[in-house]
């Protein structure tokens, strides 16, 4: 029963959570900006997400005549799928998620994120409009660049844990969470994670004040909704990843693992929203310079330092 | 297992054919991505999950995005299509076609004795790959890294902002 | 880097600040008496219409949303119709400033949404109120020199009797 229900329930739960997150984010932004945010639909406005969803469902699902139809329809589906697939390997509890024990789990997530770039790039190209194309190009450059640092920053964790499997990585944090020994990698991973989900402050592919809405300018109705939900699911994914890799996953006293995992993930999601509330968007060249001139050397340094310490530990008993 | 592998191989095959027959360059590249994913699937089924993931991350993820990126910018129109049609005359592809056919036959011959017996192989872990790379094949790795370093430096040189040139 | 962290912290502190939002329909915002909202036409203290159809407001209106037509009845001028198109009005208050009789006044009320645009064209019956508005004691015909039934020439407030041009006395 458990084996069958998890693969069905997890995507549904993730979709539901991502939908709710749109409301949570708006309420939190309101809180931090001295206003309320949506608080009318239902108690405290919880049904705002539902109302928005219904609105999106009933909007005209329009494919522009100048668009490349097949690719245009495919792009949001790719975005949605890659994010949802990534959740398969996240170990929500000690028993692992759907495929929590996969021995290359971390690589699987990186692969899915790599494929996620296609959603944005293809959306930009298939829309056949200038702003969308510009957004798509920015997205491609940004996401490819930040994937590099993300991969390199994760190497530290992988070296310390000695495994690509997320469950092993959690298990390796029994004594001390990886945030402390891997704090450099943690910072780089956080930044790269924001850039990967193209969230504010690194949402240059959308950059609404310059590009209309960037890569999804031409999208409407449910297809836009898919991009939207995929973005929020991406936030949950990155938060869950940070929790798993650096914050000890489900490890913690007293409470069961699932509760700890949820708590930590929620904390990370809130931090993401705080970033959005507080920070302005950098210029595009600043973003790239930050990546290649600061984050890449930092993450390489992190790998080097981790390797050195491990070697010294191994040689001196 | 077997059926899955055959399915993946079939997808890879069809995808490869689609790549060379598509007119829109981006569609061709997309089919190439599908082919790569199918190949990664086959690798994973063979027990080399590590290689499969690397295939997706590096080939399907990074390199193909760059391809799409470049192809997106090239707006090839009617004249280009006509020129390509020129290149596709039998005289041009006969030689490579024969060679590819020979290679294909060789592959089929080599593959037949194994099919059906060698499943499942022992899973190949990241550790094995690492030991192989830095043990047996260390010279190759070093040479490749030299090449990449040279590429990096020349890219830096070309992309450098020369003030005096302005 | 430190600046960024400081920004994050400062923003986080705002979680404990009072919210600036006014929850509008339940919680009415304070509107000062001179707030420029819905326009009304007021009446004299003795109940007659103040507007004398001088057209000054229509001229002053920058968006030309006032339209009226003058008629005369026993020495007084009245607007035959007086129409304000509130879908054009920008609530600038120029009409109020231009009016010599304090007839046209803006009030602190802005809740005038409608589902169809023609409903925003207010006629004289909609505009006219029974009170005097912001100027309770003012009556134009009592201070101006125009004779009306019940008030002869020279009978207005602070007005001297008319000069007898047939007399040579100073
Ligand atoms: S408030 Fe301004 S715009 Fe409105 S009627 Fe008066 S003069 Fe015209
Ligand atoms: S409202 Fe005032 S300004 Fe307008 S026509 Fe009447 S008296 Fe003249």
CSV table of N, CA and C and ligand atoms in Angstrom, one decimal, chain C residues 41 50-58 66 68 79 82 95 98-104, ligand 2:
chain,number,residue,atom,x,y,z
C,41,UNK,N,-25.0,70.0,-5.6
C,41,UNK,CA,-25.4,71.4,-5.7
C,41,UNK,C,-26.2,71.7,-4.5
C,50,UNK,N,-29.2,77.5,-5.3
C,50,UNK,CA,-28.1,78.5,-5.3
C,50,UNK,C,-27.6,78.7,-6.7
C,51,UNK,N,-27.5,77.7,-7.5
C,51,UNK,CA,-26.9,77.9,-8.8
C,51,UNK,C,-27.6,78.9,-9.7
C,52,UNK,N,-26.9,79.8,-10.2
C,52,UNK,CA,-27.5,80.8,-11.1
C,52,UNK,C,-27.1,80.6,-12.5
C,53,UNK,N,-26.7,79.4,-12.9
C,53,UNK,CA,-26.4,79.0,-14.3
C,53,UNK,C,-25.5,80.0,-15.0
C,54,UNK,N,-24.4,80.4,-14.3
C,54,UNK,CA,-23.5,81.4,-14.9
C,54,UNK,C,-22.5,80.7,-15.8
C,55,UNK,N,-22.4,79.4,-15.7
C,55,UNK,CA,-21.5,78.6,-16.6
C,55,UNK,C,-20.1,78.7,-16.2
C,56,UNK,N,-19.7,79.4,-15.1
C,56,UNK,CA,-18.3,79.5,-14.8
C,56,UNK,C,-17.7,78.1,-14.5
C,57,UNK,N,-18.5,77.3,-13.8
C,57,UNK,CA,-17.9,76.0,-13.5
C,57,UNK,C,-17.6,75.2,-14.7
C,58,UNK,N,-18.6,75.2,-15.7
C,58,UNK,CA,-18.4,74.5,-16.9
C,58,UNK,C,-17.2,75.0,-17.7
C,66,UNK,N,-19.0,69.2,-17.2
C,66,UNK,CA,-20.2,69.8,-16.7
C,66,UNK,C,-21.0,70.4,-17.9
C,68,UNK,N,-24.8,72.5,-18.7
C,68,UNK,CA,-26.0,73.1,-18.1
C,68,UNK,C,-26.6,74.1,-19.1
C,79,UNK,N,-30.5,76.8,-13.6
C,79,UNK,CA,-30.1,75.8,-14.6
C,79,UNK,C,-31.4,75.0,-15.0
C,82,UNK,N,-28.7,70.3,-15.3
C,82,UNK,CA,-27.4,70.5,-14.9
C,82,UNK,C,-26.8,69.0,-14.8
C,95,UNK,N,-14.2,73.6,-10.3
C,95,UNK,CA,-15.6,74.1,-10.4
C,95,UNK,C,-16.0,74.8,-9.1
C,98,UNK,N,-14.5,78.1,-8.9
C,98,UNK,CA,-15.0,79.1,-9.9
C,98,UNK,C,-16.3,79.6,-9.5
C,99,UNK,N,-17.1,78.8,-8.8
C,99,UNK,CA,-18.5,79.1,-8.6
C,99,UNK,C,-18.7,80.4,-7.7
C,100,UNK,N,-19.4,81.4,-8.2
C,100,UNK,CA,-19.5,82.6,-7.4
C,100,UNK,C,-20.6,82.5,-6.3
C,101,UNK,N,-21.4,81.5,-6.3
C,101,UNK,CA,-22.5,81.4,-5.4
C,101,UNK,C,-22.4,80.2,-4.4
C,102,UNK,N,-21.2,79.6,-4.4
C,102,UNK,CA,-21.0,78.4,-3.5
C,102,UNK,C,-22.0,77.3,-3.8
C,103,UNK,N,-22.6,77.3,-5.0
C,103,UNK,CA,-23.6,76.3,-5.3
C,103,UNK,C,-23.0,74.9,-5.5
C,104,UNK,N,-21.9,74.9,-6.2
C,104,UNK,CA,-21.4,73.6,-6.5
C,104,UNK,C,-20.3,73.3,-5.5
D,2,LIG,S1,-22.7,75.9,-10.1
D,2,LIG,FE1,-21.9,77.9,-9.7
D,2,LIG,S2,-20.4,78.2,-11.3
D,2,LIG,FE2,-21.7,76.6,-12.0
D,2,LIG,S3,-23.3,77.5,-13.2
D,2,LIG,FE3,-24.1,77.3,-11.1
D,2,LIG,S4,-23.5,79.2,-10.2
D,2,LIG,FE4,-22.3,79.1,-12.0
